[in-house]
mmCIF file of C-alpha atoms in Angstrom:
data_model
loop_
_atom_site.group_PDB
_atom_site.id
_atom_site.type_symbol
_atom_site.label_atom_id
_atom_site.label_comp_id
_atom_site.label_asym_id
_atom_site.label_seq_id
_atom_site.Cartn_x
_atom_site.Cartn_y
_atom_site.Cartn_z
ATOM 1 C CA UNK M 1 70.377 183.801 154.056
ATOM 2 C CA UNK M 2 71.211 180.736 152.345
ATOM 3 C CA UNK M 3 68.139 178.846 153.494
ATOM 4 C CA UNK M 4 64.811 180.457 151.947
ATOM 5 C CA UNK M 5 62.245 178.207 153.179
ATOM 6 C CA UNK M 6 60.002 178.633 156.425
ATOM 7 C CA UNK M 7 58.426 175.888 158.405
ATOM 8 C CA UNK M 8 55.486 176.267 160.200
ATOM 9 C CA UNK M 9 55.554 175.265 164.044
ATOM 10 C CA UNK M 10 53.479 172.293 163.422
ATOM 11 C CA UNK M 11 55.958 171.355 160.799
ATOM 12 C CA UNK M 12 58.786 171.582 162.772
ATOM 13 C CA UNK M 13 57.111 169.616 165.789
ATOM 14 C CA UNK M 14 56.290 166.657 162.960
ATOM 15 C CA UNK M 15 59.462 167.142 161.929
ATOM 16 C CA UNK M 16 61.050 166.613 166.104
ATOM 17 C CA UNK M 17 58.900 163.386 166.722
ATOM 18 C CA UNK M 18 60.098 161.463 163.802
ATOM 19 C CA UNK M 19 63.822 162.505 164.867
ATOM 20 C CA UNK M 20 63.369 162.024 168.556
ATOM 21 C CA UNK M 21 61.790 158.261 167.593
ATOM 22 C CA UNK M 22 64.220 157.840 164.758
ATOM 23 C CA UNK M 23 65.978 154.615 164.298
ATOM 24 C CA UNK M 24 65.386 154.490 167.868
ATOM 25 C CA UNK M 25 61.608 153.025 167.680
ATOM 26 C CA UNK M 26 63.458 149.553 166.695
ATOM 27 C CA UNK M 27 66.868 149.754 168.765
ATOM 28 C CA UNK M 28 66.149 151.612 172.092
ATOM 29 C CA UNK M 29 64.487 148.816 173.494
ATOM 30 C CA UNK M 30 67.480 146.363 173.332
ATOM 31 C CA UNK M 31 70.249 149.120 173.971
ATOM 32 C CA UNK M 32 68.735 150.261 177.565
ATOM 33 C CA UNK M 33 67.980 147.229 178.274
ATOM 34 C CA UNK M 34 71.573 146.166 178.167
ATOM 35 C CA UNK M 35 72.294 148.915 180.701
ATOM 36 C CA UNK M 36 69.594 148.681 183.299
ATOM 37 C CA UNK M 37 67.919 145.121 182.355
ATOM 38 C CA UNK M 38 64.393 144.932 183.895
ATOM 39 C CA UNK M 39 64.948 148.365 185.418
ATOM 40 C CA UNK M 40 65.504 149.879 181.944
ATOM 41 C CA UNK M 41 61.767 150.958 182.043
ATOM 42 C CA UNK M 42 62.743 153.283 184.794
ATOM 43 C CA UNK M 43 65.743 154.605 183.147
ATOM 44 C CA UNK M 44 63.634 155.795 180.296
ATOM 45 C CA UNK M 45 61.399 157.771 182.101
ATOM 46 C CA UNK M 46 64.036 159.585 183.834
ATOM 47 C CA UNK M 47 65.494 159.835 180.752
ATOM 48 C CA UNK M 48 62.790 161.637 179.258
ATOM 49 C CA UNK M 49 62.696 163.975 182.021
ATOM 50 C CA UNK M 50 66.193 164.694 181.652
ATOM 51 C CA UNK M 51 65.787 165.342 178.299
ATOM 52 C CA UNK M 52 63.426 168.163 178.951
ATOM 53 C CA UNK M 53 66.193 169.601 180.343
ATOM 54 C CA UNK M 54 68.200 169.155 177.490
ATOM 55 C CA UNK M 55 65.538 170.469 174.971
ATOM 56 C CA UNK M 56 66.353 173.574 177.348
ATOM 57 C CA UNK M 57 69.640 174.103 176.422
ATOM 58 C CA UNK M 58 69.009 174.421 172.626
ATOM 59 C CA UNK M 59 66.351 176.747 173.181
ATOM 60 C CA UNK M 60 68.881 178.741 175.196
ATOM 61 C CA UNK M 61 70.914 178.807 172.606
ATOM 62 C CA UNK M 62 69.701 179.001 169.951
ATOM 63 C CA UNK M 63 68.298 182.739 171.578
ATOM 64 C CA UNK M 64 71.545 183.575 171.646
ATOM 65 C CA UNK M 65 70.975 184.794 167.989
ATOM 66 C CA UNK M 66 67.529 183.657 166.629
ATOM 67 C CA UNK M 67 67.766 184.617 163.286
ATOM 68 C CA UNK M 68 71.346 182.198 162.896
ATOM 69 C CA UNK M 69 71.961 178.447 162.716
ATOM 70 C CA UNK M 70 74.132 176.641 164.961
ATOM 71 C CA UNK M 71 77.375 176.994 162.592
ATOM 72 C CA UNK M 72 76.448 180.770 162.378
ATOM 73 C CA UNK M 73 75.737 181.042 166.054
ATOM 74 C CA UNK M 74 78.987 179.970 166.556
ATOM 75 C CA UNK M 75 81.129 182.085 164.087
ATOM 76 C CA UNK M 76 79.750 184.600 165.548
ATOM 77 C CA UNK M 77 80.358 184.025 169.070
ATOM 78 C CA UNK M 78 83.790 182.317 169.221
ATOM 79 C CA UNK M 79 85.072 184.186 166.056
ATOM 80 C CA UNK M 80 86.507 183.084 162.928
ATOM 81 C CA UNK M 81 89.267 180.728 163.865
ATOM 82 C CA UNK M 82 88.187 178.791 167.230
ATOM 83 C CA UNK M 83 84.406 179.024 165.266
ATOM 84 C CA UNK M 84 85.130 177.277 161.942
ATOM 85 C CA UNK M 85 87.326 174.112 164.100
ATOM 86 C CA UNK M 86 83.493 174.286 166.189
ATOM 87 C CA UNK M 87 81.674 174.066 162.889
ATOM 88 C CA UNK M 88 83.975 171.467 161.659
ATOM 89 C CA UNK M 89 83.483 168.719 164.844
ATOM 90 C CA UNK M 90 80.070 169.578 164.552
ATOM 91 C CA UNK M 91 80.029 169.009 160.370
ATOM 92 C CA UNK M 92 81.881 166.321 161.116
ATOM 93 C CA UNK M 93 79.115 164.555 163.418
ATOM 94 C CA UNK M 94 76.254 165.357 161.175
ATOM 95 C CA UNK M 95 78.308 163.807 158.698
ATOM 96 C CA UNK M 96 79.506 160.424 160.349
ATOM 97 C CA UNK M 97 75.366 160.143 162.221
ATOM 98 C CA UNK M 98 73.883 160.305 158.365
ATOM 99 C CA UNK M 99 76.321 157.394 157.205
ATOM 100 C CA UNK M 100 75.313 155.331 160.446
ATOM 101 C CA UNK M 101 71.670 155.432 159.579
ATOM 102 C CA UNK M 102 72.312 154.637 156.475
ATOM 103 C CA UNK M 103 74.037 152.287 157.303
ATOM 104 C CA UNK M 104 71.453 150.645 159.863
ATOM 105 C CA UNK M 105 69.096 150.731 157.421
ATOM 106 C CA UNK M 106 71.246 148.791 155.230
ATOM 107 C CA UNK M 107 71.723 145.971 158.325
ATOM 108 C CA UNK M 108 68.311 146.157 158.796
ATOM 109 C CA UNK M 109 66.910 145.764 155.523
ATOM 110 C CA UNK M 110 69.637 142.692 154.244
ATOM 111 C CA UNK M 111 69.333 140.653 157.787
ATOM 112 C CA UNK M 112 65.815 140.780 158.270
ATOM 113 C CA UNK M 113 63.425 141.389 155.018
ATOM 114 C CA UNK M 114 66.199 141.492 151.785
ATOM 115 C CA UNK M 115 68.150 139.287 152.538
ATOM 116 C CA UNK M 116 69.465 137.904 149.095
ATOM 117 C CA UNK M 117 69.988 141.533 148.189
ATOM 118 C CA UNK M 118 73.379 143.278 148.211
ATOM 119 C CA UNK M 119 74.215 145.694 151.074
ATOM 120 C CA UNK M 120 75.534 148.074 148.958
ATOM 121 C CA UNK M 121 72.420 148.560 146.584
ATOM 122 C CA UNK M 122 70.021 148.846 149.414
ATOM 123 C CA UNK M 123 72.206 151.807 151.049
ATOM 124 C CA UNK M 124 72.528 153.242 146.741
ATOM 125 C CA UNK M 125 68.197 153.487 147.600
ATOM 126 C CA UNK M 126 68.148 154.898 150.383
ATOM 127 C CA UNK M 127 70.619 157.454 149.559
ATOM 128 C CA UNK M 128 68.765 158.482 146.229
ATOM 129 C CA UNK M 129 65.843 158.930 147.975
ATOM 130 C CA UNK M 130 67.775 161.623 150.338
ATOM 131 C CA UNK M 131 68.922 163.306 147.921
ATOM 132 C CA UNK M 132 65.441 163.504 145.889
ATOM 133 C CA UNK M 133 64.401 164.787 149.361
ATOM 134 C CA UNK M 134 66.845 167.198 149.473
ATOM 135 C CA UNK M 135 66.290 168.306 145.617
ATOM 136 C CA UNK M 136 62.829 169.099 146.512
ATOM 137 C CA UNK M 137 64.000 171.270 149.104
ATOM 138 C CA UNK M 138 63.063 171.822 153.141
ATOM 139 C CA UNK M 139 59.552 172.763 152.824
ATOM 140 C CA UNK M 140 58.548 169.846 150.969
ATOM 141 C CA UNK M 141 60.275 168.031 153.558
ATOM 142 C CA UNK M 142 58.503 169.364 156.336
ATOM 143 C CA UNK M 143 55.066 169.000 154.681
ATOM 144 C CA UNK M 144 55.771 165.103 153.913
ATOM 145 C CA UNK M 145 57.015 164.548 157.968
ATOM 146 C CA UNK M 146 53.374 166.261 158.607
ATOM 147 C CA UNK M 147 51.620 164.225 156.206
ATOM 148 C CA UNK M 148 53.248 161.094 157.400
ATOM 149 C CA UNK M 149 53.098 161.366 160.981
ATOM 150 C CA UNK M 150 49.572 160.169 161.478
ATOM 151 C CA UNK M 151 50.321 156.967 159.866
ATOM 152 C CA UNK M 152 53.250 156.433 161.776
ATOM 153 C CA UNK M 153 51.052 156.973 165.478
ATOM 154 C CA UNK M 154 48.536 154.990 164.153
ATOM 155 C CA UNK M 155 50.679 152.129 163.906
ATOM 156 C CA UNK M 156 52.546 152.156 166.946
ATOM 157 C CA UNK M 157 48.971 152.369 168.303
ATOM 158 C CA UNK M 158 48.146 149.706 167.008
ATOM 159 C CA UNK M 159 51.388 147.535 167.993
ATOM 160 C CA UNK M 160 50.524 148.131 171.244
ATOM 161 C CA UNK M 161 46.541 147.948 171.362
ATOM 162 C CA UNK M 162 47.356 143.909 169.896
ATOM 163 C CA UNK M 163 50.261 143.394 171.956
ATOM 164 C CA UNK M 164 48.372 144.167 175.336
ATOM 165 C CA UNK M 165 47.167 140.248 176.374
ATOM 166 C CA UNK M 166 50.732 139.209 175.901
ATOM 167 C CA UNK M 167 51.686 141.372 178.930
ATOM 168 C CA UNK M 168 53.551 139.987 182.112
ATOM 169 C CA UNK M 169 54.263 141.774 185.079
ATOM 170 C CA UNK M 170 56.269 139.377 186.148
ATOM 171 C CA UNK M 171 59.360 140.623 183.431
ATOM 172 C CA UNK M 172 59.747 143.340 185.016
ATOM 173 C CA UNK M 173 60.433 142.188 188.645
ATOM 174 C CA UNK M 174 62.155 142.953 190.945
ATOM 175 C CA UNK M 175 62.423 146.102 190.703
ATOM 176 C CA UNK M 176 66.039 147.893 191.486
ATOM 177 C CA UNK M 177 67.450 144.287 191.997
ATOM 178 C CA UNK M 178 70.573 145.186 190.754
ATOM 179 C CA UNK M 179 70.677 148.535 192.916
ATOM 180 C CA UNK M 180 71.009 152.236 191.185
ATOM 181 C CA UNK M 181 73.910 151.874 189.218
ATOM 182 C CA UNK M 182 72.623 150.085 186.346
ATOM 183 C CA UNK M 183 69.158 152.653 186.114
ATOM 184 C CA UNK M 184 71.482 155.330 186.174
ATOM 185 C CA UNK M 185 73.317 154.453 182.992
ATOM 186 C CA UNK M 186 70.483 153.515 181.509
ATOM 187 C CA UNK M 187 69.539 156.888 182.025
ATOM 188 C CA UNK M 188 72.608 158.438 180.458
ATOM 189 C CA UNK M 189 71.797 156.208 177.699
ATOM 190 C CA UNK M 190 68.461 157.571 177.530
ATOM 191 C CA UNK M 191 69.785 161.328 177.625
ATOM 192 C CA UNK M 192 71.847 160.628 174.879
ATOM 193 C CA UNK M 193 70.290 158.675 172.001
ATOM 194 C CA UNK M 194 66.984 160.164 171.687
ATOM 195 C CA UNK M 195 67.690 163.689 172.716
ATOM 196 C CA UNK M 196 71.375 164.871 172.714
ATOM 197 C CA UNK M 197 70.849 164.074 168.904
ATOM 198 C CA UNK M 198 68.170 166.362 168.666
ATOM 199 C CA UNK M 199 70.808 169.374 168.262
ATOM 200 C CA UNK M 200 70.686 169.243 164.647
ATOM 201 C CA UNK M 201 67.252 171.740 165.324
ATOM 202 C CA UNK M 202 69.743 174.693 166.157
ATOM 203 C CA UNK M 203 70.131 174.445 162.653
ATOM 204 C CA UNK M 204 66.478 174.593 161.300
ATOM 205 C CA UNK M 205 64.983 176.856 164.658
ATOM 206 C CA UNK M 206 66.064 180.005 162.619
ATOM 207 C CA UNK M 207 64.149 178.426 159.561
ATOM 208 C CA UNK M 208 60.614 178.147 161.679
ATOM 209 C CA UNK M 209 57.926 180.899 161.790
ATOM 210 C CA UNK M 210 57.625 181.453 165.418
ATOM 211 C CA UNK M 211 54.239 181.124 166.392
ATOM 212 C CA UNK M 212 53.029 181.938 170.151
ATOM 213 C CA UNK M 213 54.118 179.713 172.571
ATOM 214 C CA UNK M 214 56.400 177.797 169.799
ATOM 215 C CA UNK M 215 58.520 176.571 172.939
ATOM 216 C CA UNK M 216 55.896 174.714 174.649
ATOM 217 C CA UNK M 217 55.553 173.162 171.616
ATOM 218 C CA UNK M 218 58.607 171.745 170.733
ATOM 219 C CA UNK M 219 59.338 170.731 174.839
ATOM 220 C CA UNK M 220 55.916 168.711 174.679
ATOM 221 C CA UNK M 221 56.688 167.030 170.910
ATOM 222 C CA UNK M 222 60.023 166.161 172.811
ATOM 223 C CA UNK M 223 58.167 164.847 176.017
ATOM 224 C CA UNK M 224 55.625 163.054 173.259
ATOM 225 C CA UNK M 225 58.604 161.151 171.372
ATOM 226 C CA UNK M 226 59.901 160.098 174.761
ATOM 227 C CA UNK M 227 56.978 158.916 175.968
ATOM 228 C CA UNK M 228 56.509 156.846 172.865
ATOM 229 C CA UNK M 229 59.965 155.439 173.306
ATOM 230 C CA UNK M 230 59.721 154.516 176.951
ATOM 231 C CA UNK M 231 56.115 152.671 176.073
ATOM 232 C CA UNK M 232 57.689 150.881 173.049
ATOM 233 C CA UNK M 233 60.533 149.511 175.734
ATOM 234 C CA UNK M 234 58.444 148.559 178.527
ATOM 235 C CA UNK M 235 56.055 146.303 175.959
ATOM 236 C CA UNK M 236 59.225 145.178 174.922
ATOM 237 C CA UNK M 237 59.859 144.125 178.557
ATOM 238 C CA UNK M 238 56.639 143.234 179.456
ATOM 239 C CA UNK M 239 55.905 140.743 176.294
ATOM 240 C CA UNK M 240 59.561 138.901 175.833
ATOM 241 C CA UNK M 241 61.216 139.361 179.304
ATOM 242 C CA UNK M 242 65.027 141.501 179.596
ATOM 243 C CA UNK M 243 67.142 138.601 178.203
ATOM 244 C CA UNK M 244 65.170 138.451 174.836
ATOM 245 C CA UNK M 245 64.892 142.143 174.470
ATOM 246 C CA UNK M 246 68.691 143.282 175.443
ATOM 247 C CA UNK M 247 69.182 139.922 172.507
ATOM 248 C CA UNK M 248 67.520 141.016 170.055
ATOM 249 C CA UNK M 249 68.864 144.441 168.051
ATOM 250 C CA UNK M 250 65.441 144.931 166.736
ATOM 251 C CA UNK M 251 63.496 144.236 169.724
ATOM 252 C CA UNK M 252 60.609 145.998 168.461
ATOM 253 C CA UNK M 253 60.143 144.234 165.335
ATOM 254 C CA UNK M 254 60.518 141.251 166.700
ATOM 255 C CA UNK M 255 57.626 142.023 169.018
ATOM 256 C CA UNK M 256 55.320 143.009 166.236
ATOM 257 C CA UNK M 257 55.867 139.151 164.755
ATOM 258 C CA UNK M 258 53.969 138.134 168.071
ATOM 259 C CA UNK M 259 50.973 139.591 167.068
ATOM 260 C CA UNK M 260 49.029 137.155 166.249
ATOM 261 C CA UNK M 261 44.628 137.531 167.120
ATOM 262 C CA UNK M 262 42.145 134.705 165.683
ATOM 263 C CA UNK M 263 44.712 133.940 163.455
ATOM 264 C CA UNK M 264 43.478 136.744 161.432
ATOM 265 C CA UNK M 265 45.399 139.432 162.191
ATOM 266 C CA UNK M 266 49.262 138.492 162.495
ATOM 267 C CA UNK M 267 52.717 139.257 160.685
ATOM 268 C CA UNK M 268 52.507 142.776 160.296
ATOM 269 C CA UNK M 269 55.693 143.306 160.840
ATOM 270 C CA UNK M 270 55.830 145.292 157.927
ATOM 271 C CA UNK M 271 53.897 147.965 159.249
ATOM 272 C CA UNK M 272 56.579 148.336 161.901
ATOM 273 C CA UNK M 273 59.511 148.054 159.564
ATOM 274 C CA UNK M 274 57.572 150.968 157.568
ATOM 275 C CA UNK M 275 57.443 153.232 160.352
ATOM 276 C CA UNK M 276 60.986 152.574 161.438
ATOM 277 C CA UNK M 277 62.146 153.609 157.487
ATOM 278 C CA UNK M 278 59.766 156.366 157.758
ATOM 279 C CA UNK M 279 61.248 158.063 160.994
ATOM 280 C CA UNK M 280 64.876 156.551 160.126
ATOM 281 C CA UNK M 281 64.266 158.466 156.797
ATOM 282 C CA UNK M 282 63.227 161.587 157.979
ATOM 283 C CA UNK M 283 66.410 162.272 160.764
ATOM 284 C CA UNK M 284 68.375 160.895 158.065
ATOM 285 C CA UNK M 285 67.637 163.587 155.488
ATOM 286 C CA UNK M 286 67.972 165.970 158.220
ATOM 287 C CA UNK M 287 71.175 165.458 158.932
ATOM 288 C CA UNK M 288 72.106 165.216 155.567
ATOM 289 C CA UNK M 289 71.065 168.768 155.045
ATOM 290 C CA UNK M 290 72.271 170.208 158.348
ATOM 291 C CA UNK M 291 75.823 168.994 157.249
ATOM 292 C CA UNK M 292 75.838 170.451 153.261
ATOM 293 C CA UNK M 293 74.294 173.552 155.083
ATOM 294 C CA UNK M 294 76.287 174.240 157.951
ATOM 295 C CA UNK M 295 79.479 173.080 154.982
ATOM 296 C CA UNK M 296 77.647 176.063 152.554
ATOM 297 C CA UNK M 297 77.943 178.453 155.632
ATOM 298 C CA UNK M 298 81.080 177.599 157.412
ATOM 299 C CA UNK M 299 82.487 178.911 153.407
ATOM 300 C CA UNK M 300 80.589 181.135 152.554
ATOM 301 C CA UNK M 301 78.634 179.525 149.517
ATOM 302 C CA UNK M 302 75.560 181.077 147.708
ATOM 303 C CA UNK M 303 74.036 177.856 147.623
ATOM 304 C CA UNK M 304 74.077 174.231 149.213
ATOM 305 C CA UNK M 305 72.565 172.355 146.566
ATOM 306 C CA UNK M 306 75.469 171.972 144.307
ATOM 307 C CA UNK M 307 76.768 170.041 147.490
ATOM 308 C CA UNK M 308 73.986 167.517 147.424
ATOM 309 C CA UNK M 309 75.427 165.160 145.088
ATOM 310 C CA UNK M 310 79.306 165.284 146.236
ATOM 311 C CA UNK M 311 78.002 164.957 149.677
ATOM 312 C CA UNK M 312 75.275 161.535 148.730
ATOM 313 C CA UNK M 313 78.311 159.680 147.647
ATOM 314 C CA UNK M 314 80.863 160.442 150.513
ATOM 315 C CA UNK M 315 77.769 159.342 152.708
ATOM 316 C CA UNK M 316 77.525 156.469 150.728
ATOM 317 C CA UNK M 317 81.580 155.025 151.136
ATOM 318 C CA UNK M 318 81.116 155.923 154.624
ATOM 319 C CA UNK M 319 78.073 153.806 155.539
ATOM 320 C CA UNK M 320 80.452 150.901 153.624
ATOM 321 C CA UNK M 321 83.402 151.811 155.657
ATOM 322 C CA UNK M 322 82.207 152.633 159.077
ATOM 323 C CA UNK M 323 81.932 148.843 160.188
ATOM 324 C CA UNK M 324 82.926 145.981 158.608
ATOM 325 C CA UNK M 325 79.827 144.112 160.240
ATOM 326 C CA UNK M 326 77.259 144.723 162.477
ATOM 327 C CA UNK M 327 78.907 143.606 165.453
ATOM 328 C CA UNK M 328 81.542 145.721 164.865
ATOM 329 C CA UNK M 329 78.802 148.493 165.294
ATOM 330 C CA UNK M 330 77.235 147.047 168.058
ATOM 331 C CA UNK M 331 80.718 145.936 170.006
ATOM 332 C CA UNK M 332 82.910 149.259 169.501
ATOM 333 C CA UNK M 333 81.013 151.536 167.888
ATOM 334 C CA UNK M 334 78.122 152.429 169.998
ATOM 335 C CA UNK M 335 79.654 152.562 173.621
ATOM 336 C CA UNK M 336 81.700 155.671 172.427
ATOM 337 C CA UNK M 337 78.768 157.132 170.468
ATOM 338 C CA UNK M 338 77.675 157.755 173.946
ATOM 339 C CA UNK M 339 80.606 160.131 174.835
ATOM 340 C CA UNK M 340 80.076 162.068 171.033
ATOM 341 C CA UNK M 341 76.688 163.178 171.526
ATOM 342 C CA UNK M 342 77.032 163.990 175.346
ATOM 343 C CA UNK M 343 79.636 166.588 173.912
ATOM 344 C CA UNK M 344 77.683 167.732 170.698
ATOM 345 C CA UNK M 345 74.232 167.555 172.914
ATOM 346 C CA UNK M 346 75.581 169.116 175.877
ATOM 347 C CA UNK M 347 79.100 170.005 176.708
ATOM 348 C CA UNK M 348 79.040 172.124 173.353
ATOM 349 C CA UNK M 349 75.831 173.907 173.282
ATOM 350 C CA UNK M 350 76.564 175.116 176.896
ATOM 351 C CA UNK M 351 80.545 176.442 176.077
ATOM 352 C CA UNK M 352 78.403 178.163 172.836
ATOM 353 C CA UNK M 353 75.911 179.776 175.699
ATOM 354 C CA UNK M 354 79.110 180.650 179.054
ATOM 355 C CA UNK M 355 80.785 182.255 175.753
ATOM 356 C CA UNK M 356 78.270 184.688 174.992
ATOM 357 C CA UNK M 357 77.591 185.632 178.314
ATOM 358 C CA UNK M 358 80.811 186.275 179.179
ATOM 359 C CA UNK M 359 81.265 188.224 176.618
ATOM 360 C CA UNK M 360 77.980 190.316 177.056
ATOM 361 C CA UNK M 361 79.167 191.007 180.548
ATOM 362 C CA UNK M 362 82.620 191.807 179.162
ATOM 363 C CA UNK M 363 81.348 194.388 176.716
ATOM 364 C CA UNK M 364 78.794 195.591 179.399
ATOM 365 C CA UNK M 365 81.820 196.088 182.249
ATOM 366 C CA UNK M 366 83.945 198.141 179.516
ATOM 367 C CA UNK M 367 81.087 200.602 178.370
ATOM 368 C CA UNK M 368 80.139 201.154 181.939
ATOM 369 C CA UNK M 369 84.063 202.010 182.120
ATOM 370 C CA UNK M 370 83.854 204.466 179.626
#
């Protein structure tokens, strides 16, 4: 096994909440929003359900065969040749989502706190602290998700605990004005951001100890992150109203600069830009080392960390190259994102699991033959 290191279930459910919130925590509010408008609070609860449902599916198959990662699953189950083109859309994706958080930490970072510093030195950063990450190796990773995951609920506590006499009720009436068809792609939005991107655990599941009722666990870290989510949107709709938030591209942080009690305690938007690097960080480096892994396996490697530093600067000309601006991203890039991780989150994951079964029954029909 390439991998050596073990993760504890704790570890692993740290690990899940900073992914599920992501680079979410700061966009989500404004992207459903733009689907379902005052209804979007809705969508994200369904969504979250939904997701459950999701989380599902991995499990599923990942049992398919515990002790391999998604790019080994597969090998294994659609052989060599229809396999390694499976590995390679899935490499692919891991490879193309790293660049685009990269890349919207870049946006982030040069729009709205650096602004007189260069896009491309910000994204150098970032990427040189994924690779330290990665250097350091998976456990370390894991332990530094559990150490910082406190701070990070603290805060968003705290966002909303100051946030709560700004509330209107009147933002988010009248409720299903627009009928069901706007809540219902809200929904699929929901589905698809937070959790369809969560398949990059089939390749660290094999890597956790598995503790007793380790799938609980990881269902109610999912339920947990969405819960967060759909609270973070529905202050969002609550405090500025649908216009501002489906407006603003970092709704959230634009919320925090609200805060604002005896004239004491204000501007701490900081704190939530440090949380959002935090999370964005930590599903960052995990895709980064899904991809040089599942590259390491799909050739047979002894190693993946000779990959790290080939793999830190293609991630780096990609985050330049994937949009010339950030509208570009917004406009064209992000309606078909939605179709990419339906596949990878979904339609994929299930082929992996109707494969293996028929298979099992195949091999079961033709010894009961003999």
């Amino acid at each position: 096994m390439v991998e050596k290191g073990r993760l504890t279930v704790r570890q692993l459910a740290a690990l899940m909440f900073l992914c599920t919130i992501g680079e979410q925590i700061l966009v989500f509010p404004a992207m459903i929003t733009s689907f379902a408008h005052e209804d979007a609070w809705i969508s994200a609860l369904l969504g979250v359900a939904g997701g459950m449902g999701i989380l599902f599916i991995f499990l599923v198959a990942y049992k398919l065969h515990p002790k391999l990662n998604l790019i080994e699953n597969a090998l294994r189950t659609l052989g060599p040749w229809i396999g390694a083109l499976f590995s390679c859309f899935y490499l692919f994706y891991f490879l193309i989502s790293t660049s685009t958080f990269v890349r919207e930490i870049g946006d982030f970072m040069s729009t709205q706190i650096l602004s007189e510093s260069p896009l491309l030195v910000v994204h150098l950063l970032f990427v040189f602290s994924l690779v330290w990450g990665l250097i350091c190796g998976l456990e370390c990773i894991a332990r530094s998700a559990e150490l910082f995951l406190p701070l990070i609920v603290f805060f968003l506590v705290i966002l909303t605990v100051c946030l709560l006499p700004h509330l209107k009720l009147d933002n988010i009436q009248p409720v299903l004005a627009h009928g069901l068809v706007d809540p219902f792609r809200g929904f699929i939005a929901v589905l698809t951001y937070p959790y369809c991107e969560l398949c990059i655990f089939l390749m660290l599941f094999p890597y956790a100890k598995k503790e007793p009722h380790w799938e609980k666990d990881i269902l109610l870290t999912g339920l947990i992150g969405g819960l967060m989510l759909t609270l973070t949107l529905t202050i969002c709709l609550l405090v500025m109203g649908p216009f501002m938030t489906q407006h603003h591209w970092f709704a959230s942080f634009q919320l925090s600069q609200k805060i604002n009690i005896g004239n004491f305690l204000q501007r701490i938007e900081a704190f939530m830009a440090s949380v959002w690097i935090i999370a964005v960080y930590f599903k960052s480096i995990l895709f980064f080392y899904s991809f040089i892994l599942g590259v390491t396996n799909l050739f047979r490697l002894s190693s993946y960390r000779k990959l790290i530093l080939p793999a830190a600067f293609l991630i780096l000309a990609m985050s330049i190259l994937i949009a010339p601006d950030e509208v570009f991203y917004l406009k064209v890039i992000i309606p078909y994102w939605i179709d990419w991780d339906l596949t990878c989150g979904i339609a994929l994951p299930v082929l992996l699991i109707l494969v293996h079964k028929l298979k099992s029954l195949a091999s079961k029909r033709e010894g009961y033959n003999r």
